[in-house]
Amino acid sequence: MTLDSKGRAMAIWLVGPVFLGVAAWLATSSTSAPIPLRPASDVPRESIRPGAWRTPLKHANEAKVNGAVRPCSECHRLFGTPPEENRTLIQHKDIVLAHGINKRCLNCHYGADRDKLVLHDGTLIDFNETPRLCSNCHGTVYRDWQMGVHGKTMGSWDASSGTQQRLACNECHDPHAPRYKPLEPLPGPETLRMGDQRREEEPSKQHAPLRRWSMPSHDEPSKEEPKKENPS
Amino acid sequence: MSLRIWEGKSAGGGSDAPEMTRRSFLRTSTAVVGGMTAIAAALSPLKDLNPSEEFSLEQFIQKHYKEMTPRDMEIALDRIRREVELRYRVRPEIRDVRAKAGVEFVYALNLSRCIGCRRCVHACVNENNQSRSPEIQYIRVLEMPRGTMDMEKGDHHYDRPTVPDASHFYMPVQCHQCANPPCVKVCPVEATWQDADGITVIDYDWCIGCRYCEAACPYWARRFNFTKPEVPADRVNPDMSYLSNRPRPKGVVEKCHFCLHRTREGRLPACLEACPTGARKFGNVLDPESEVSQILKHKRVFVLKEEVGTLPRFFYYFDERYPNSIDPEAKQIALSLGYEGGADGMFGASRGGGVA
Amino acid sequence: MIAIARGYITFLIRCFRLSFVGPAPYYLWMLGLSIVALLGLNAYCKQFVQGMGVTGMTDQVSWGLYIANFAFLVGVAAAAATMVIPVYVYRNRELAHLVIFAHLFAVAAIIMALLFVVVDLGRPDRFHHMMLRFNFPISMLTWDVISLNGYLVLNLHICGYLIYCAYNRREPSKLFYIPFVFVAIAWAFGTQLVEAFLYCGLGGRPFWNSAVIAPRLVAAAFAAGPSILIIILQVIAAFTDYRVNEKAYLTLRNTARVAMCASMFLLASEAFTEFYTDSAHVASARYLFFGLDGKNALVPWIWTSITLNVTALVILFTPLTRNTRFLNIACAMIIVGVWIEKGMGLVIPAFVPTPLGEIVEYRPTLNEWLVCAGIGAFGLLIFTILVRVTVPVLSGRLAFDTPYVAPDAATPRVPEASEPTTRTA
């Protein structure tokens, strides 16, 4: 084809209108592409507050029972404490005792003066010295707590700064029911274009050493293993 | 050789193109105008660009963090203050917090205590002004079945009514501030580096968003801003620093920085403070009396993916198990090993067994 | 001095003007490419304004179609050396004048690859940061920047010099291009090597952390490159008056044959290492070939790729490929197969599962495809213009002393090896 052919002229005539058509289409179509954003999950500040989980009783005369604030000894001068285990409380029923084998109130409370706690050797301590009492049975935990390995530290990582605060045992644990109650977990991740992340079936047993010979789960009826011969 | 380059005429006197007629001129000009219009229409989305928010000359000529003079930093902080006020109507207290000498931060996490409640995740989001939509979270908590450290078996999206579940343990993962960081190696513009106190930091105003560091990290610790981050104005944390939690622009990478705006001033990271069980431990490993030093000395610590050679500054450890009466699987194991249980289900020292 | 500059500028202007002149199919072709390029530009503008969220990439799969195409294009650009080696190293004089098309193709491919890198950046407005603080030699991306730009400059020089000499009806001086050619051959391998090192130096991605990535990339590139060149040369022979020696196809076919053998061999080697060991590191490979935990978006892709590659390999070894139609089918199969293998088959699986074991699949969005198509169209546009200018120069129809002479449809001019105007070797 030579440069002056008709076909070529037609082609060039086509160029302008086609471009204008494309321009019109681009100008009228949306100037943004869709991004599948999910609405943000709002986590209440209460759930993520820093610090101690409980405010423990620091002094005996701040004890609050049935709305009234009075020292423990005021009532307990009149009413004694039976020494047996597994008692059902008549007053301050909000105290639930679930401390493992520690089922006797007077293991920790001093019978003669309810404003004090009693250590294993009979020493009396105030309510604000509870770690000393816990350490009587939970020595290993207390050792770790002293190192800073167990429990919570607030304020500063630098012990020499003066603002470091080690939380006492009963600022996390309820002394009568120390085991934490299970919590409701906060929402899991919902990242961009995550896809369907539900896990339907059990993870495969391949490459999973323990799962291959897995112990019965807590949902199945438990089977007692046959007891091995006691060498002693 | 002809001097008349404008017409492209050669010494031979002819020209490359045939003579221009009115029709051919019209033809050509329609094509040219059509082309220009089409280009302009193609570029039309650019009208949605907000120059004051997105690009400023100040930010364009801003130097790398390591080359900034104090005056440069003041200018940058002023600009950031203005941008934050404009966007969130919050007056931030933003400063440049530098590393202190004699400090090397290490994090330790007690896997016996973590219950998988995810309070650390959301405390971090709050503290560090992370985008809520699309969602960015620096910390991922994995629910791992017992008996394996293979993270593929872990579930990131567990959604139980309560935690912890007896047959799983929980492992949060965030940036480990590795001592041999692959992310720092691969950054082409040195937008990320490791500061003297061990924290791997990012200069958000220098990052070009190539995401090579995100590909290189063996712990999936880095996040990219795929759009302009969305932070609710009432949740903005005004306590900011240049290298940590100031609102990031779109198109840059971010990650956990051990809350350096808090920790470099002696405070604790937000994740640690929110943890209800005290599973998280943080401190200066150069101080032999610090918590983390004690943990490294006395506890059975390990790191993730040690074989990759990153030397993480994030250690995991287990200590005592839950009492066997609570954990039925543990009870089974104990029985099978010959421990005799008492009527109350406890296996303790009083029975002559030794399960600690 | 000024005369030389003026002469060169004249040449450039004439080339520029010539690129707007051609027969009707030329206009239609350029129109089509321009439209696709404009659509791509529009899509990229949306991405520039809104951020990378308009693509299908996520924190879990943070590199996607852009880097996949980048890997493919760097490979085929490097494979321009496959044409160059027979001519300059083995002194195959019959193909000498075709080498220039290989270099031109390399230029277009590298430009496309660089564009893919730019569109993949979250902050392309901060590109200048790379010149201010350059983490060389530690970061492999910096090596990549140097190698790609250097390769581009080398190729531009080689073909620019040869074309300009042909335009001036002057014999090119060996000193100004032979050393560069040999450097370009080595540099081509270097480019691929650096590209591979981007991936295989990352310990956190076990799928990539394998020594076989670099040889695989080179082998696949050297199979796809000649295939593309075969098709390009046929297009040039069909649409211009330039006659292409049939022997070129067979030479390129031989290179593609050997390279495809190597590529399949390395694939088999990798598959064996992964699946026979059957360790936990195999997860990414398992996801790619068989799917993982019900997620199997890539499985059809990789098996299609393997089928195409193996079939093409078999076809190439039969005498069928002496027939150009079968040769073209084999080439098309190789190009598609290698594109899938390098893109979906190399870049994406490394991100699934994530280092923390999460499985998030990657699906490119329409916007992403448009940007890729736009860059592809732009590259073809550039290549077409380069060829549009080169063919007349090599045929002697565009020279410093004559106005442009249109090709005469009746008697196509065939360049003779003895003609002084077209000697390029």
XYZ file of N, CA, C and O in Angstrom, chain C residues 124-210:
348
model
N 5.170 5.972 44.700
C 6.055 6.266 43.572
C 6.540 7.709 43.571
O 7.552 8.030 42.949
N 5.829 8.583 44.322
C 6.279 9.977 44.390
C 7.571 10.101 45.192
O 8.176 11.163 45.221
N 7.972 9.018 45.852
C 9.211 9.071 46.625
C 10.338 8.315 45.931
O 11.280 7.855 46.563
N 10.207 8.168 44.616
C 11.205 7.418 43.870
C 12.595 8.011 44.044
O 13.593 7.292 44.021
N 12.648 9.331 44.215
C 13.955 9.970 44.316
C 14.700 9.551 45.573
O 15.910 9.735 45.662
N 13.977 8.973 46.537
C 14.661 8.511 47.742
C 15.698 7.453 47.412
O 16.695 7.298 48.124
N 15.461 6.737 46.328
C 16.413 5.683 45.970
C 17.747 6.260 45.559
O 18.773 5.590 45.661
N 17.712 7.479 45.052
C 18.985 8.068 44.654
C 19.674 8.740 45.820
O 20.873 8.968 45.780
N 18.915 9.062 46.856
C 19.507 9.760 47.983
C 20.090 8.802 48.997
O 21.135 9.048 49.566
N 19.372 7.708 49.238
C 19.940 6.705 50.130
C 19.760 5.347 49.461
O 18.663 4.890 49.307
N 20.831 4.770 49.070
C 20.794 3.568 48.257
C 21.463 2.451 49.052
O 22.656 2.506 49.306
N 20.698 1.471 49.449
C 21.235 0.418 50.308
C 22.004 -0.614 49.489
O 21.708 -1.796 49.510
N 22.969 -0.115 48.749
C 23.816 -0.994 47.946
C 25.074 -1.256 48.740
O 25.630 -0.315 49.293
N 25.644 -2.421 48.853
C 25.271 -3.642 48.137
C 24.425 -4.638 48.918
O 24.284 -5.759 48.513
N 23.847 -4.202 50.038
C 23.172 -5.193 50.883
C 21.810 -5.594 50.324
O 21.449 -6.768 50.295
N 21.053 -4.610 49.844
C 19.699 -4.917 49.387
C 19.717 -5.368 47.935
O 20.239 -4.677 47.067
N 19.107 -6.512 47.671
C 19.110 -7.031 46.298
C 18.288 -6.168 45.365
O 18.505 -6.180 44.153
N 17.348 -5.421 45.916
C 16.566 -4.532 45.047
C 17.447 -3.461 44.428
O 17.200 -3.024 43.299
N 18.455 -3.018 45.145
C 19.350 -2.018 44.579
C 20.160 -2.618 43.441
O 20.335 -1.991 42.391
N 20.614 -3.849 43.622
C 21.288 -4.538 42.512
C 20.356 -4.632 41.314
O 20.774 -4.479 40.167
N 19.081 -4.917 41.612
C 18.113 -5.059 40.542
C 17.950 -3.762 39.768
O 17.897 -3.752 38.537
N 17.862 -2.649 40.493
C 17.715 -1.344 39.852
C 18.904 -1.086 38.926
O 18.750 -0.699 37.760
N 20.097 -1.346 39.459
C 21.303 -1.103 38.653
C 21.327 -2.018 37.437
O 21.586 -1.585 36.308
N 21.038 -3.295 37.641
C 21.163 -4.232 36.529
C 20.133 -3.947 35.454
O 20.443 -3.982 34.256
N 18.917 -3.621 35.841
C 17.904 -3.378 34.831
C 18.185 -2.114 34.048
O 18.108 -2.084 32.815
N 18.497 -1.050 34.748
C 18.775 0.194 34.041
C 20.037 0.082 33.197
O 20.100 0.591 32.079
N 21.026 -0.606 33.716
C 22.242 -0.804 32.942
C 21.976 -1.601 31.678
O 22.470 -1.273 30.597
N 21.165 -2.648 31.807
C 20.836 -3.463 30.644
C 20.073 -2.647 29.617
O 20.304 -2.763 28.409
N 19.177 -1.792 30.111
C 18.421 -0.933 29.201
C 19.367 -0.010 28.445
O 19.284 0.131 27.213
N 20.266 0.618 29.173
C 21.200 1.544 28.529
C 22.069 0.813 27.514
O 22.296 1.290 26.398
N 22.542 -0.365 27.893
C 23.375 -1.154 26.976
C 22.633 -1.438 25.672
O 23.165 -1.232 24.567
N 21.411 -1.930 25.830
C 20.661 -2.282 24.625
C 20.319 -1.062 23.796
O 20.358 -1.089 22.569
N 19.966 0.027 24.477
C 19.668 1.258 23.747
C 20.892 1.699 22.951
O 20.786 2.100 21.788
N 22.032 1.597 23.589
C 23.244 2.009 22.891
C 23.500 1.126 21.691
O 23.767 1.622 20.593
N 23.417 -0.178 21.902
C 23.763 -1.106 20.812
C 22.851 -0.892 19.615
O 23.311 -0.641 18.495
N 21.532 -0.947 19.863
C 20.672 -0.805 18.686
C 20.645 0.635 18.197
O 20.584 0.877 16.976
N 20.758 1.595 19.102
C 20.791 2.980 18.650
C 21.979 3.241 17.749
O 21.857 3.855 16.684
N 23.122 2.736 18.166
C 24.333 2.955 17.372
C 24.227 2.282 16.017
O 24.522 2.883 14.982
N 23.779 1.042 16.022
C 23.704 0.318 14.753
C 22.701 0.970 13.810
O 22.946 1.111 12.603
N 21.564 1.372 14.362
C 20.555 1.996 13.499
C 21.054 3.323 12.966
O 20.898 3.648 11.783
N 21.678 4.099 13.835
C 22.144 5.411 13.385
C 23.231 5.278 12.329
O 23.298 6.059 11.378
N 24.078 4.263 12.509
C 25.100 4.030 11.480
C 24.451 3.633 10.167
O 24.858 4.109 9.095
N 23.432 2.794 10.230
C 22.741 2.400 9.000
C 22.069 3.608 8.368
O 22.075 3.784 7.147
N 21.520 4.448 9.185
C 20.876 5.671 8.693
C 21.870 6.545 7.964
O 21.562 7.163 6.936
N 23.063 6.617 8.509
C 24.102 7.431 7.882
C 24.891 6.691 6.822
O 25.878 7.201 6.311
N 24.416 5.499 6.476
C 25.080 4.650 5.484
C 26.570 4.524 5.793
O 27.405 4.607 4.919
N 26.828 4.332 7.072
C 28.221 4.225 7.503
C 28.393 2.876 8.145
O 27.507 2.384 8.829
N 29.558 2.301 7.919
C 29.768 1.017 8.572
C 30.042 1.236 10.061
O 30.866 2.068 10.415
N 29.344 0.527 10.887
C 29.567 0.754 12.324
C 30.952 0.300 12.751
O 31.465 -0.707 12.257
N 31.529 1.054 13.636
C 32.860 0.722 14.110
C 32.750 -0.360 15.165
O 31.981 -0.236 16.118
N 33.525 -1.415 14.987
C 33.401 -2.555 15.902
C 33.644 -2.153 17.347
O 33.038 -2.691 18.266
N 34.490 -1.172 17.530
C 34.844 -0.792 18.894
C 33.647 -0.270 19.668
O 33.566 -0.413 20.886
N 32.694 0.317 18.955
C 31.594 0.955 19.658
C 30.431 0.015 19.944
O 29.495 0.407 20.608
N 30.512 -1.187 19.394
C 29.387 -2.035 19.756
C 29.768 -3.458 20.104
O 29.086 -4.063 20.920
N 30.833 -4.005 19.579
C 31.140 -5.410 19.921
C 31.397 -5.602 21.416
O 30.811 -6.508 22.015
N 32.232 -4.771 22.053
C 32.416 -4.969 23.500
C 31.105 -4.861 24.260
O 30.845 -5.628 25.185
N 30.265 -3.891 23.846
C 28.995 -3.718 24.539
C 28.108 -4.935 24.373
O 27.364 -5.298 25.273
N 28.196 -5.537 23.199
C 27.382 -6.739 22.970
C 27.786 -7.842 23.927
O 26.934 -8.490 24.538
N 29.084 -8.042 24.063
C 29.521 -9.112 24.956
C 29.198 -8.794 26.402
O 28.800 -9.673 27.178
N 29.332 -7.507 26.750
C 28.918 -7.122 28.106
C 27.429 -7.375 28.274
O 26.982 -7.860 29.317
N 26.664 -7.075 27.217
C 25.211 -7.273 27.315
C 24.858 -8.743 27.507
O 23.899 -9.060 28.218
N 25.601 -9.627 26.869
C 25.318 -11.055 27.053
C 25.501 -11.426 28.514
O 24.614 -12.010 29.151
N 26.655 -11.053 29.061
C 26.905 -11.366 30.473
C 25.906 -10.650 31.364
O 25.385 -11.203 32.336
N 25.627 -9.414 31.021
C 24.699 -8.622 31.836
C 23.305 -9.227 31.819
O 22.577 -9.166 32.800
N 22.918 -9.842 30.701
C 21.594 -10.476 30.612
C 21.481 -11.571 31.657
O 20.503 -11.644 32.410
N 22.513 -12.419 31.706
C 22.508 -13.459 32.734
C 22.509 -12.836 34.116
O 21.819 -13.295 35.027
N 23.272 -11.752 34.256
C 23.351 -11.085 35.553
C 22.006 -10.556 35.991
O 21.637 -10.646 37.171
N 21.269 -10.012 35.055
C 19.946 -9.481 35.396
C 19.046 -10.563 35.964
O 18.387 -10.380 36.974
N 19.045 -11.699 35.280
C 18.215 -12.796 35.756
C 18.688 -13.294 37.105
O 17.886 -13.648 37.976
N 20.006 -13.335 37.271
C 20.558 -13.820 38.524
C 20.130 -12.920 39.677
O 19.673 -13.380 40.723
N 20.247 -11.621 39.455
C 19.881 -10.665 40.498
C 18.390 -10.765 40.794
O 17.962 -10.738 41.951
N 17.614 -10.893 39.752
C 16.175 -11.079 39.917
C 15.879 -12.284 40.800
O 15.066 -12.230 41.717
N 16.567 -13.370 40.528
C 16.357 -14.581 41.321
C 16.831 -14.376 42.753
O 16.196 -14.846 43.694
N 17.934 -13.643 42.918
C 18.443 -13.423 44.262
C 17.493 -12.591 45.108
O 17.518 -12.646 46.335
N 16.662 -11.787 44.458
C 15.618 -11.080 45.193
C 14.799 -12.059 46.007
O 14.424 -11.792 47.139
N 14.522 -13.196 45.379
C 13.641 -14.150 46.029
C 14.406 -15.132 46.897
O 13.994 -15.406 48.029
N 15.497 -15.670 46.376
C 16.034 -16.835 47.084
C 16.875 -16.486 48.296
O 17.303 -17.377 49.007
N 17.068 -15.193 48.576
C 17.814 -14.850 49.774
C 16.961 -14.710 51.014
O 17.459 -14.354 52.083
N 15.652 -14.984 50.916
C 14.772 -14.741 52.050
C 14.523 -16.036 52.809
O 13.792 -16.899 52.357
N 15.083 -16.130 54.004
C 14.917 -17.354 54.778
C 13.508 -17.561 55.279
O 13.098 -18.673 55.582
N 12.743 -16.483 55.358
C 11.403 -16.605 55.910
C 10.398 -17.186 54.925
O 9.257 -17.462 55.279
N 10.821 -17.362 53.671
C 9.920 -17.908 52.653
C 10.548 -19.190 52.127
O 11.298 -19.172 51.147
N 10.286 -20.325 52.754
C 10.974 -21.558 52.342
C 10.736 -21.947 50.884
O 11.566 -22.602 50.281
N 9.630 -21.538 50.299
C 9.388 -21.884 48.902
C 10.402 -21.234 47.983
O 10.771 -21.780 46.946
N 10.859 -20.050 48.377
C 11.837 -19.334 47.572
C 13.269 -19.644 47.970
O 14.185 -19.427 47.178
N 13.433 -20.076 49.213
C 14.774 -20.178 49.752
C 15.459 -21.436 49.228
O 15.834 -22.322 49.995
N 15.588 -21.486 47.924
C 16.135 -22.679 47.295
C 17.088 -22.242 46.208
O 16.828 -21.295 45.474
